[in-house]
mmCIF file of C-alpha atoms and ligand atoms in Angstrom:
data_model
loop_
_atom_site.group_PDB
_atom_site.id
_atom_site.type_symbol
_atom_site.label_atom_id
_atom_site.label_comp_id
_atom_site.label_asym_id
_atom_site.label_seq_id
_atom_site.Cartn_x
_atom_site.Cartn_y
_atom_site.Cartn_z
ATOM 1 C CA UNK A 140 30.935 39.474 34.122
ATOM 2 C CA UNK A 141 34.455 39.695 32.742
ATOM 3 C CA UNK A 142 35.486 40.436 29.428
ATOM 4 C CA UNK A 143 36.470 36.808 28.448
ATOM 5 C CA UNK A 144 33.228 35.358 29.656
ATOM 6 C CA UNK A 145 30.922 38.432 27.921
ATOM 7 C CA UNK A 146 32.566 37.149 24.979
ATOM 8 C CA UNK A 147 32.473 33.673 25.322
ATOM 9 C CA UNK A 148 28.936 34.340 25.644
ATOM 10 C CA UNK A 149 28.273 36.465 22.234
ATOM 11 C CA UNK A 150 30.530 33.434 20.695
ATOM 12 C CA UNK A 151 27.992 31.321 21.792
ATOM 13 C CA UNK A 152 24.936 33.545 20.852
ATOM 14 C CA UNK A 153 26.212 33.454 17.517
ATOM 15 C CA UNK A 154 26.926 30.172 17.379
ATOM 16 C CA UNK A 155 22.800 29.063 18.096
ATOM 17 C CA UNK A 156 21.770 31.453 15.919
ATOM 18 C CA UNK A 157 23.864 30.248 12.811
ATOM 19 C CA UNK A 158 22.692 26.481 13.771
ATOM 20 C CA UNK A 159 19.120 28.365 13.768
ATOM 21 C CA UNK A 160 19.267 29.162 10.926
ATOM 22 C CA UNK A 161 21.430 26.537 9.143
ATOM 23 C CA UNK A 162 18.540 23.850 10.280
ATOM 24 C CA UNK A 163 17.888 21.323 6.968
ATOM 25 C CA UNK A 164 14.838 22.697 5.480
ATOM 26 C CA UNK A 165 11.851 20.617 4.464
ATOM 27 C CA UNK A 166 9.992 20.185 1.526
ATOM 28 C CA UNK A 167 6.462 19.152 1.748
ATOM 29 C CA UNK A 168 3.989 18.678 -1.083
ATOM 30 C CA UNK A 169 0.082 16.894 -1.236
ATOM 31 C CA UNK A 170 -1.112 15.253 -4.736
ATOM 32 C CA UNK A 171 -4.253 14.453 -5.789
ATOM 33 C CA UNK A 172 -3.453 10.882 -7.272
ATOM 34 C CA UNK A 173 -4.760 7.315 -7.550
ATOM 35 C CA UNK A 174 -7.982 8.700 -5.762
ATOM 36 C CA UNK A 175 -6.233 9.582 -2.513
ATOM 37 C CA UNK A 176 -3.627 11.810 -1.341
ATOM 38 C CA UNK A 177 -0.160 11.591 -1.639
ATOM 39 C CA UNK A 178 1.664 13.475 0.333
ATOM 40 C CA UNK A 179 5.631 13.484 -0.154
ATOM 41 C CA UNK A 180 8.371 15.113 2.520
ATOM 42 C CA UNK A 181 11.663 15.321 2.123
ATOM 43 C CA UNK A 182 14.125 16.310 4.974
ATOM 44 C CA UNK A 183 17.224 18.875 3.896
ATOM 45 C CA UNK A 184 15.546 19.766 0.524
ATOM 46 C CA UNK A 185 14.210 23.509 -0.081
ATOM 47 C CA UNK A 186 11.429 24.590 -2.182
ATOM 48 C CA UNK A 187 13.595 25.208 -4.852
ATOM 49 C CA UNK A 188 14.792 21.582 -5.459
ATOM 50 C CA UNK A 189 11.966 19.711 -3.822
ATOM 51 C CA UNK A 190 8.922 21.455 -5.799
ATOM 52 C CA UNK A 191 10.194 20.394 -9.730
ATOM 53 C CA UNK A 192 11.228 16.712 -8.410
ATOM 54 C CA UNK A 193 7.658 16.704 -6.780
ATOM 55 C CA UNK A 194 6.316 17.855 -9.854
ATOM 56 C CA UNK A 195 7.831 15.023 -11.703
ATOM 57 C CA UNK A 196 6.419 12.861 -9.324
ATOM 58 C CA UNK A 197 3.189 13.680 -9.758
ATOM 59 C CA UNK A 198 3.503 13.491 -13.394
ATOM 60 C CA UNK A 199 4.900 10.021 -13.478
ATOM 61 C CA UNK A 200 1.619 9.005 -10.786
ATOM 62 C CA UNK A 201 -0.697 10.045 -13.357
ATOM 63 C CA UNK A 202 0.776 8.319 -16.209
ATOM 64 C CA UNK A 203 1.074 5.201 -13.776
ATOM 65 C CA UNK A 204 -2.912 5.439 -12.694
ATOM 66 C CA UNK A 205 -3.765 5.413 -16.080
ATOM 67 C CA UNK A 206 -1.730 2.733 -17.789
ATOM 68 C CA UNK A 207 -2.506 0.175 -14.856
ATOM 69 C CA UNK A 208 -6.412 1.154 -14.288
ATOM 70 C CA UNK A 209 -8.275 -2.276 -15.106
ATOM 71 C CA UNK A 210 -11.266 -0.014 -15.825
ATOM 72 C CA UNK A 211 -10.349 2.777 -17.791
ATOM 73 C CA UNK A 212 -9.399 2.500 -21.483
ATOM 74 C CA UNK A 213 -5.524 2.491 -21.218
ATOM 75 C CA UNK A 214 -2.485 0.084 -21.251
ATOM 76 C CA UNK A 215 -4.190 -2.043 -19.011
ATOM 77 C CA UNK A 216 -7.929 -2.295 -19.775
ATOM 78 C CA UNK A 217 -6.398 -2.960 -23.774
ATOM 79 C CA UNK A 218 -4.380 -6.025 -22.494
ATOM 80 C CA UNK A 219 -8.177 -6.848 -20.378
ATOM 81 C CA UNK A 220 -10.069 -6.888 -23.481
ATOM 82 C CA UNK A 221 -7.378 -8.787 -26.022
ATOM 83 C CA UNK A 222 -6.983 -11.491 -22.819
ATOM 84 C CA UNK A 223 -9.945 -13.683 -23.278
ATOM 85 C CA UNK A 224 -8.758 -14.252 -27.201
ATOM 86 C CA UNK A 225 -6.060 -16.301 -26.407
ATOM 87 C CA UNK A 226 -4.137 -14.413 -28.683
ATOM 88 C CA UNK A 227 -0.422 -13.561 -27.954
ATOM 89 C CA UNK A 228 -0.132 -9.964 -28.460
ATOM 90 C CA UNK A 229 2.110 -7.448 -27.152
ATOM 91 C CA UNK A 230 1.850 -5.553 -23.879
ATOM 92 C CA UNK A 231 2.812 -1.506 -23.045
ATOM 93 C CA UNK A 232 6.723 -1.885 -21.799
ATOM 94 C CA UNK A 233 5.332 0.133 -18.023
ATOM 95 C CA UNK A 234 3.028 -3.102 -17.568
ATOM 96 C CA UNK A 235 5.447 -5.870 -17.657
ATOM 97 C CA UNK A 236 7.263 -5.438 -14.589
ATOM 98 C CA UNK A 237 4.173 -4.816 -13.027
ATOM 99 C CA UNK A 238 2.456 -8.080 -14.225
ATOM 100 C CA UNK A 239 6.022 -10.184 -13.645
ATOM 101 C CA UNK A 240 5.980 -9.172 -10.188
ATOM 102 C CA UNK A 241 2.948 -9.329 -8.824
ATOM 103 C CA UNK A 242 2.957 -12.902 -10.480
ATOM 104 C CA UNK A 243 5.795 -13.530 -8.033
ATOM 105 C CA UNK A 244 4.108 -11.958 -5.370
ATOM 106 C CA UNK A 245 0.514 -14.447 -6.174
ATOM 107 C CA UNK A 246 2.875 -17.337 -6.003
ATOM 108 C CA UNK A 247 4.120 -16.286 -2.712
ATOM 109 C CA UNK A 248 0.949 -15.890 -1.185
ATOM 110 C CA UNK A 249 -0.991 -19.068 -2.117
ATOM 111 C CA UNK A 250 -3.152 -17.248 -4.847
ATOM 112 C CA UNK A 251 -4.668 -15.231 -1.908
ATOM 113 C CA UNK A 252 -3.223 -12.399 -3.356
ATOM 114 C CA UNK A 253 -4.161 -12.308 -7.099
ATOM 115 C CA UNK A 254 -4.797 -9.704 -9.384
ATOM 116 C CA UNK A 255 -6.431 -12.465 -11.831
ATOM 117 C CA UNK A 256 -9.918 -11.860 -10.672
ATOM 118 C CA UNK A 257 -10.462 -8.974 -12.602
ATOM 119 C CA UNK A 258 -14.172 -10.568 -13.074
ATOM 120 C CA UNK A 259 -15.229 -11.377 -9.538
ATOM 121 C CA UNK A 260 -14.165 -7.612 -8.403
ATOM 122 C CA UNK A 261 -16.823 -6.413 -10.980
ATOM 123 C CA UNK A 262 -19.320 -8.534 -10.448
ATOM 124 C CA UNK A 263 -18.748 -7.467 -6.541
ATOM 125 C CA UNK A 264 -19.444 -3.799 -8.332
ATOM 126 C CA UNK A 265 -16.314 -2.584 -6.810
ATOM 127 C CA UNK A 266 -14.455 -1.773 -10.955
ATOM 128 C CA UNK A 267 -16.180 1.497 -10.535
ATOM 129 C CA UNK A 268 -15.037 4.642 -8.960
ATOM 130 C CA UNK A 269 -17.906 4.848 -7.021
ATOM 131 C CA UNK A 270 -18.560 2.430 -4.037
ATOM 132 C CA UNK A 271 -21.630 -0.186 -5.014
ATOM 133 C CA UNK A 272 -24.674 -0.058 -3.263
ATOM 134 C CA UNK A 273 -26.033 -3.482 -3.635
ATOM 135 C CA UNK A 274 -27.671 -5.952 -3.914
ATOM 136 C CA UNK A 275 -24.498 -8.765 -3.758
ATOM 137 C CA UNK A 276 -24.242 -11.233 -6.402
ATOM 138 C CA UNK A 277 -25.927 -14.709 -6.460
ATOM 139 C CA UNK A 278 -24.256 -17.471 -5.633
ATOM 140 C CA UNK A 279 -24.560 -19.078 -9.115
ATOM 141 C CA UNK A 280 -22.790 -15.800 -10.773
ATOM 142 C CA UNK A 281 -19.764 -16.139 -8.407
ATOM 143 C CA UNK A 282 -19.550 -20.148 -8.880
ATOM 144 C CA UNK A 283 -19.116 -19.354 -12.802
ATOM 145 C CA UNK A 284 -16.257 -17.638 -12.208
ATOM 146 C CA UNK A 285 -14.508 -19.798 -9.260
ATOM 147 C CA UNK A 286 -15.492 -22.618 -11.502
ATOM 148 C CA UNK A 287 -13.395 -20.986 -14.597
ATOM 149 C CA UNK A 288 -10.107 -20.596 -11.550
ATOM 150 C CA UNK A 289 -8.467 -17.331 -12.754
ATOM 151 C CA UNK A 290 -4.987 -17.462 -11.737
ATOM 152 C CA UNK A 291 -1.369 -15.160 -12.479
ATOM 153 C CA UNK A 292 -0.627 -18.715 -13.547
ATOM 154 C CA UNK A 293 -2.828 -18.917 -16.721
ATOM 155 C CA UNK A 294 -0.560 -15.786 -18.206
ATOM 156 C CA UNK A 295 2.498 -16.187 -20.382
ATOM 157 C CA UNK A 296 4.910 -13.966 -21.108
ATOM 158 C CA UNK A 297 7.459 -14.136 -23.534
ATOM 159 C CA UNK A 298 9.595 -11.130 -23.963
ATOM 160 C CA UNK A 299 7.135 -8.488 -24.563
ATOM 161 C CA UNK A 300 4.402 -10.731 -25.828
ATOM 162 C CA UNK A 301 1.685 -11.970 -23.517
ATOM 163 C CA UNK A 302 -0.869 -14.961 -23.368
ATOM 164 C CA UNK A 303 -3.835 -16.119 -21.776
ATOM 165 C CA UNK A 304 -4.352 -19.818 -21.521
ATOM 166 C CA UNK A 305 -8.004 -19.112 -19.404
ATOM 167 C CA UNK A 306 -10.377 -16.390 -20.890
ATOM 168 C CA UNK A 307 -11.690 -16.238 -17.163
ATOM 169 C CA UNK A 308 -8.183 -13.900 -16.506
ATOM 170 C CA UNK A 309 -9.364 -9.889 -16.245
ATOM 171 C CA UNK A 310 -6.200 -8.073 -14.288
ATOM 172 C CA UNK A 311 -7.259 -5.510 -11.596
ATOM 173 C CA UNK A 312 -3.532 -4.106 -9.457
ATOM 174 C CA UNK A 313 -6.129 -2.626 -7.278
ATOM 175 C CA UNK A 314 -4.607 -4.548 -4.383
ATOM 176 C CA UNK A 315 -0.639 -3.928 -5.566
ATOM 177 C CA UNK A 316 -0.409 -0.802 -8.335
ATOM 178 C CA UNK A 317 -0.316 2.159 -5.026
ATOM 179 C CA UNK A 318 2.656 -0.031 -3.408
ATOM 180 C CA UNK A 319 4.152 -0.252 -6.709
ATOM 181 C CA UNK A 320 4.021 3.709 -7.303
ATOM 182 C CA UNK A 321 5.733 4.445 -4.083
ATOM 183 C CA UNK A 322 8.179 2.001 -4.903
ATOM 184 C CA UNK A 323 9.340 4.004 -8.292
ATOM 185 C CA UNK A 324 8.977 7.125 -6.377
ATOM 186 C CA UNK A 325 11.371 6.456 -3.716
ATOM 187 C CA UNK A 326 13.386 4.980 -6.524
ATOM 188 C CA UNK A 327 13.229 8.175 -8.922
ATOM 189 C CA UNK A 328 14.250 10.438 -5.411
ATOM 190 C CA UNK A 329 16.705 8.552 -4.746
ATOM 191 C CA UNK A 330 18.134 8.741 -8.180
ATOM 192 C CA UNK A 331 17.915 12.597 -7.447
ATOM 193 C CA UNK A 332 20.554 11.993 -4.247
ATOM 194 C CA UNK A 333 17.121 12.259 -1.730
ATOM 195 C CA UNK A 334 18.166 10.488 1.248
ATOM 196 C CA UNK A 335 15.648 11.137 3.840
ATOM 197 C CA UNK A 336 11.947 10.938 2.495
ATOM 198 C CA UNK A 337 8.395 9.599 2.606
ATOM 199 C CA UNK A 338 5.836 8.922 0.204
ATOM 200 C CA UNK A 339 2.366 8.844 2.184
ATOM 201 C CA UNK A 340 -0.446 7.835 -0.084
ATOM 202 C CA UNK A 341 -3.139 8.062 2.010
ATOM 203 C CA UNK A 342 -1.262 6.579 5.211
ATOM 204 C CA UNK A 343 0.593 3.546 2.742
ATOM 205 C CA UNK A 344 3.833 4.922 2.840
ATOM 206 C CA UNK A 345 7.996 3.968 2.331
ATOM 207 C CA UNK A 346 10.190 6.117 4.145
ATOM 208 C CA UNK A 347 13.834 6.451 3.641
ATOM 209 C CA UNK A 348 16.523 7.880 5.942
ATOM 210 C CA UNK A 349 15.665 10.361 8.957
ATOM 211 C CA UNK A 350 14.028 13.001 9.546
ATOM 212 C CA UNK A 351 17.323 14.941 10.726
ATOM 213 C CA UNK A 352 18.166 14.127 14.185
ATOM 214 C CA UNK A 353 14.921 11.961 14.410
ATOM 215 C CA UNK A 354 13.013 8.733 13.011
ATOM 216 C CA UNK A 355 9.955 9.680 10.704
ATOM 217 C CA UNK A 356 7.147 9.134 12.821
ATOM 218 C CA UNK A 357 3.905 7.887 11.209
ATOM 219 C CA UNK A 358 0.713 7.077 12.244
ATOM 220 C CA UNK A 359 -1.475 3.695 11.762
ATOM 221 C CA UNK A 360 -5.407 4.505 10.864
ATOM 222 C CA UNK A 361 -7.883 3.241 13.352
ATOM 223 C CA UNK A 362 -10.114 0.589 11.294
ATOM 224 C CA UNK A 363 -13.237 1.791 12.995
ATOM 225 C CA UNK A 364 -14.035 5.582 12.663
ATOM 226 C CA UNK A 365 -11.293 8.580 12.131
ATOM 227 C CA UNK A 366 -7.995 9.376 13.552
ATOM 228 C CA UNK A 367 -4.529 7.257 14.798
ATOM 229 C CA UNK A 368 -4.873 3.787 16.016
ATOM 230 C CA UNK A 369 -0.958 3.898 16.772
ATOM 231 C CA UNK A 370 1.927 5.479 15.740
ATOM 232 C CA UNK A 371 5.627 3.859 15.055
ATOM 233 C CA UNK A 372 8.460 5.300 14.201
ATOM 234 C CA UNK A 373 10.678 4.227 10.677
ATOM 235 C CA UNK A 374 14.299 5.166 9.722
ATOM 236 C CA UNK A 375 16.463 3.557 7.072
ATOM 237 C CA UNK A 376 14.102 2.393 4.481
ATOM 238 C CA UNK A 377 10.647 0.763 5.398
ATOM 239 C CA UNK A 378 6.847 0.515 4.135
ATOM 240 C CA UNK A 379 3.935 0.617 6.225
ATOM 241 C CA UNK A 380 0.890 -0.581 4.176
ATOM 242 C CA UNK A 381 -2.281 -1.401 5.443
ATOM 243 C CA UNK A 382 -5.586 -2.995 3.984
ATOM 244 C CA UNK A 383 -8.878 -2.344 5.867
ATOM 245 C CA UNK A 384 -12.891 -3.044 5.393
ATOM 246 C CA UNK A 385 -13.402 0.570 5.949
ATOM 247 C CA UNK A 386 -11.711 1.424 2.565
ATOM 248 C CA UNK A 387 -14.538 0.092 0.142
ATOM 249 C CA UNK A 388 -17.482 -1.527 0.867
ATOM 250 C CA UNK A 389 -21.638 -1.621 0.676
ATOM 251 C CA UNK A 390 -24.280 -2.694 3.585
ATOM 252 C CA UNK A 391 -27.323 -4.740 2.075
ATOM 253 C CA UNK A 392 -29.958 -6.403 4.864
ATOM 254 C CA UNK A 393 -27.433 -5.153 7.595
ATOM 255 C CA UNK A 394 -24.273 -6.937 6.491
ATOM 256 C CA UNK A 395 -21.188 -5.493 5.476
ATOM 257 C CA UNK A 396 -19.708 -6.455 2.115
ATOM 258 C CA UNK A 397 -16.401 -5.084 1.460
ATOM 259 C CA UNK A 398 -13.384 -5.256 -1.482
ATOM 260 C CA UNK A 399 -11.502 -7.577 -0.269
ATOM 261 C CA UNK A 400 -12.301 -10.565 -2.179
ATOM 262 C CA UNK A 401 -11.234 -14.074 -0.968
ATOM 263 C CA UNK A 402 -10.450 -15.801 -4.219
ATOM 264 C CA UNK A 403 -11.735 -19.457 -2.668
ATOM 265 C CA UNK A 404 -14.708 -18.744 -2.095
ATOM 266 C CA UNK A 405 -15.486 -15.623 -4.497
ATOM 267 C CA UNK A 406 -16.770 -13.807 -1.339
ATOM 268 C CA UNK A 407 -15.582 -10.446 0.611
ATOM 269 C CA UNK A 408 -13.089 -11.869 3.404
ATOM 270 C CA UNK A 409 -14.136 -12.596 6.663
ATOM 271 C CA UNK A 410 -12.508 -11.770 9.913
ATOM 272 C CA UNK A 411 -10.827 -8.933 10.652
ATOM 273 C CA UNK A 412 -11.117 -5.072 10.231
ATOM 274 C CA UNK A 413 -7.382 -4.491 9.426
ATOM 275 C CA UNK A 414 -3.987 -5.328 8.585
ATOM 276 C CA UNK A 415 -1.044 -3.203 8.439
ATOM 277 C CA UNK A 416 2.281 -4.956 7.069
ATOM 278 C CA UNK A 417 5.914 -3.902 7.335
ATOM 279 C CA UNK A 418 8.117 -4.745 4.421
ATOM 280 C CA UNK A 419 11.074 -3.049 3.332
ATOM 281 C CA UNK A 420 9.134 -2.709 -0.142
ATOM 282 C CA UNK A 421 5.951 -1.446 -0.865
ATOM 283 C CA UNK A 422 4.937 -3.261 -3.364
ATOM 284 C CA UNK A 423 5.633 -6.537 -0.971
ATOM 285 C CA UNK A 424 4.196 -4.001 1.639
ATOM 286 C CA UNK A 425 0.526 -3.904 -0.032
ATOM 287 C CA UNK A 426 -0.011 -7.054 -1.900
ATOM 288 C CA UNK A 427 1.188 -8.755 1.587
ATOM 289 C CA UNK A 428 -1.440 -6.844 3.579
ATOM 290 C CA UNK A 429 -4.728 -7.529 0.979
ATOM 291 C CA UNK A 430 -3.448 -11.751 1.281
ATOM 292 C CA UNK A 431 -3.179 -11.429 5.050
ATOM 293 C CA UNK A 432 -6.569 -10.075 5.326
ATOM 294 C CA UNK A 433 -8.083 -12.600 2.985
ATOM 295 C CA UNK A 434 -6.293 -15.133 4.806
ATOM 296 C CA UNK A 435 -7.902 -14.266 8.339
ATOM 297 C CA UNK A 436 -7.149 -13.945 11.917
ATOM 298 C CA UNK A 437 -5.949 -17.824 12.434
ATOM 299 C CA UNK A 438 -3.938 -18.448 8.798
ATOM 300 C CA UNK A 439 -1.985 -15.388 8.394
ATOM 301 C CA UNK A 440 1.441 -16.013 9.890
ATOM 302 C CA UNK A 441 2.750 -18.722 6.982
ATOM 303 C CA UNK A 442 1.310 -16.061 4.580
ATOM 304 C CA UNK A 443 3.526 -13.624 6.104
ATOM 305 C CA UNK A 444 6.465 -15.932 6.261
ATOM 306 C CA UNK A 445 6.265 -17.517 2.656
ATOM 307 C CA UNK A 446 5.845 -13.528 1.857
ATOM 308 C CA UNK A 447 8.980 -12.541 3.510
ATOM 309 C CA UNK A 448 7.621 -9.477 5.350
ATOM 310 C CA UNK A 449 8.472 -7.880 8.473
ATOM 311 C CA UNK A 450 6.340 -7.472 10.578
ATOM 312 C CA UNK A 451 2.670 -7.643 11.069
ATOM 313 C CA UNK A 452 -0.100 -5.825 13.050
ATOM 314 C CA UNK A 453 -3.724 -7.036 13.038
ATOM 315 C CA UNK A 454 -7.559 -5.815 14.206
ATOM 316 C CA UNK A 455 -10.011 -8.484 14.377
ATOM 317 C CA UNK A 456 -13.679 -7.785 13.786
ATOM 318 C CA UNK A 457 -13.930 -7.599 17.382
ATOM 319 C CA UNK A 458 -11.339 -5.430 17.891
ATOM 320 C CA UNK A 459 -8.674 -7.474 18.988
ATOM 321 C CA UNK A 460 -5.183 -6.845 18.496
ATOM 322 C CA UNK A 461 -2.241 -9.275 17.085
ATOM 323 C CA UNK A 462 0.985 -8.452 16.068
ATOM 324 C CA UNK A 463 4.434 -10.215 16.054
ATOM 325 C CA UNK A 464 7.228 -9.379 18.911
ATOM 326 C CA UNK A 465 9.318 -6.775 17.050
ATOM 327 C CA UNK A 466 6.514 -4.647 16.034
ATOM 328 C CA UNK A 467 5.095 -4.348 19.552
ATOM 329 C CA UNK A 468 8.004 -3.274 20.756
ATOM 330 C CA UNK A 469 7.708 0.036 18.133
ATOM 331 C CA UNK A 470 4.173 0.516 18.385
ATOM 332 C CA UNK A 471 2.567 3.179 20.614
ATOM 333 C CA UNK A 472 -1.014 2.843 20.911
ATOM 334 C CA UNK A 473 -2.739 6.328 20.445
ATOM 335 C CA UNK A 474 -5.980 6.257 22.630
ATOM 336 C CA UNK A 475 -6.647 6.237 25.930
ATOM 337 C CA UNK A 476 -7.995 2.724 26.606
ATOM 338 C CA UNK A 477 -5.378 1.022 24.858
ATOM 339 C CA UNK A 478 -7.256 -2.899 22.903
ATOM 340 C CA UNK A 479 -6.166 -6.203 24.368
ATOM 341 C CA UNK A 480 -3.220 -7.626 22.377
ATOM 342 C CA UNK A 481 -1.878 -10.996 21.590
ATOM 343 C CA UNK A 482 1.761 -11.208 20.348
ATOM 344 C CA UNK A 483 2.042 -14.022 18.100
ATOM 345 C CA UNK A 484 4.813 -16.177 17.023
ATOM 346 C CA UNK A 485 7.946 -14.402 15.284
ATOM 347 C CA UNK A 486 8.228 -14.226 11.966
HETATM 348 P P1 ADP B 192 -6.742 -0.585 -0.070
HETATM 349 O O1 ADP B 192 -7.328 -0.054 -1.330
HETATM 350 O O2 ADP B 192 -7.590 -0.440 1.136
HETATM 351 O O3 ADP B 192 -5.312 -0.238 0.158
HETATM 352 P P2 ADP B 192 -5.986 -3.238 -0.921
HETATM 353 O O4 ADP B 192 -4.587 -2.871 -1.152
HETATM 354 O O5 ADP B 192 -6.216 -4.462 -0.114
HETATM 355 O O6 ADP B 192 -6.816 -2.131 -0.216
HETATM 356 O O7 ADP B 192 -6.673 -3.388 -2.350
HETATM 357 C C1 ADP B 192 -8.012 -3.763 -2.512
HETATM 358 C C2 ADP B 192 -8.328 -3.812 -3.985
HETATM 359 O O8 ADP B 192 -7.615 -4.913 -4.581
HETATM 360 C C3 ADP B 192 -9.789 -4.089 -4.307
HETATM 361 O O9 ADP B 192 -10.493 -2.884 -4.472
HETATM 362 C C4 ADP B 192 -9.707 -4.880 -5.594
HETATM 363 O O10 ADP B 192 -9.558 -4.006 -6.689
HETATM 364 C C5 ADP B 192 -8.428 -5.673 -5.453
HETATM 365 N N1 ADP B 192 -8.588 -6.996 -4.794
HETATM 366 C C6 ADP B 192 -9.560 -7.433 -3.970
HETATM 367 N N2 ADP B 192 -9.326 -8.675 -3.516
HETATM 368 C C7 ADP B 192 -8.138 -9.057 -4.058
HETATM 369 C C8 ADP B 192 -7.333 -10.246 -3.966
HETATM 370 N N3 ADP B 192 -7.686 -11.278 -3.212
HETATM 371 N N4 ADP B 192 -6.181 -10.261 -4.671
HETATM 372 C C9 ADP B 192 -5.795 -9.225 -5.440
HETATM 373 N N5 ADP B 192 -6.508 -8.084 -5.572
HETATM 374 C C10 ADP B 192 -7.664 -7.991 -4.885
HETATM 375 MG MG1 MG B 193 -2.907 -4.112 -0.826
#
């Protein structure tokens, strides 16, 4: 070896070892929040300015389960109990947006999504933290309610004053609030100059930018027992949400009775096991993926495209597999024996 090539080489030696070591770090933090976990990673961020903007995170998630819990005495159960007056009163300033939009978001989906029946979720028993155990309702308690029609429809707001025109109305942003969250945290990074992150809460994420030279790669639950159903990769800014049967539910006399309720007919929805929607917000992201599962295997494509999502994938009770043409094109199915899958019409 000559001299010029020995030290070309130590140039070189030198040169990996400063890229070694001049790799982005990562931050990576788990919270215990909104009765999951949340777990937030951000690419090119060290400890020391990733753990206090994780910490205000998690601050701002508590404050946020709070206010919007239907069920606890807060912001939200207050507005619950003043509702059924008919009285105009004034709502906490955090709750407006969150009732504005996810009237929008009702409107979009038919009423399939929609956070008005407060009443029917509790009479389902699913208001508490613990999962019911039966028996199911009678028939006559769930007409009442259906007969009464809460809707985002019957509320009125007028600057920071609000109005119920039906005392059937109780709020629950069981089906929305998580999306929401993720939404303002993505928004509060970003406000911190974050440009590659995710917010996971417990596999409902929004991911933003890379991870360095790479997409984020995330995985999709399987609806049926633990582990990965698929993974897909995300990059620029996208949310992955997905609503299951497996989440929340009681058996009574061998039949499964889960919290998804189908506002028609007052009843758990029937058809599939899951639905994961791709949105590029995650408050569209969630909401989107409770309608499409109360809408069912054979109705959910106009839901999807009077919702404006992105992409849809789909597990029938018997296992089958829909989604639409882009997303099979990103999805890698992680099991060995692959389900059968039918692409459906583009959005
Ligand atoms: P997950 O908790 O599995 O992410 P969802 O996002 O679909 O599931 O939210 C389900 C929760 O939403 C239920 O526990 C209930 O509080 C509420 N909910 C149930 N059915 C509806 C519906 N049709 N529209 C709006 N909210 C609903
Ligand atoms: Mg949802």
């Amino acid at each position: 070896m000559n001299v010029i090539t020995a030290r070309l080489l130590t140039a070189l030696l030198l040169v990996s070892l400063v890229a070694c070591e001049r790799r982005p770090p990562e931050y990576h933090e788990q919270l215990l929040v909104f009765g999951t976990v949340v777990d937030v990673k951000l690419y090119g961020v060290d400890a020391k300015r990733g753990a206090p903007l994780v910490a205000q995170l998690a601050e701002d998630f508590e404050y946020m389960h709070e206010t919007w819990h239907a069920w606890h005495p807060g912001s939200l159960g207050r507005v619950n109990q003043l509702l059924p007056s008919g009285a105009t009163f004034a709502v906490g300033p955090s709750l407006l947006p969150l009732i504005k939009r996810s009237q929008e978001l009702s409107a979009r989906s038919g009423g399939l999504f929609n956070p008005a029946i407060g009443k029917l979720i509790a009479l389902w028993g699913f208001a508490s933290d613990e999962p019911p155990s039966g028996p199911p309702p009678t028939e006559a308690q769930i007409r009442a309610i259906l007969d009464s029609k809460p809707a985002m429809t019957d509320l009125h707001l007028d600057g920071i004053n609000i109005r119920s025109d039906n005392p059937a109305v109780k709020l629950d942003f069981g089906a929305f609030a998580k999306g929401y969250a993720v939404d303002r945290a993505i928004e509060r990074l970003r406000e911190a100059g974050i440009v590659d992150a995710v917010v996971n809460a417990g596999g409902d994420l929004r991911a933003i930018g890379r991870h360095g030279q790479r997409p984020w790669r995330i995985g999709i639950r399987h609806p049926r027992g633990e582990g990965i159903l698929a993974s897909v990769e995300v990059e620029g800014d996208e949310s992955v949400f997905t609503s299951g049967d497996y989440e929340r539910y009681f058996d009574w006399q061998g039949k499964r009775y889960d919290h998804i309720i189908d506002p028609r007919s007052g009843r758990p929805a029937k058809g599939l096991s899951s639905v994961t929607v791709f949105a590029d917000q995650a408050d569209l992201a969630d909401a989107a993926a409770t309608a499409l599962f109360v809408a069912g295997p054979k109705d959910w494509l106009p839901v999807a495209r009077a919702m404006g999502v992105s992409g849809v994938m789909l597990v029938d009770d018997a296992g089958n597999v829909q989604m639409t043409p882009g997303i099979r094109e990103r999805i890698h199915f992680e099991m060995d024996e692959p389900p059968p899958v039918v692409i459906s019409e583009a959005l």
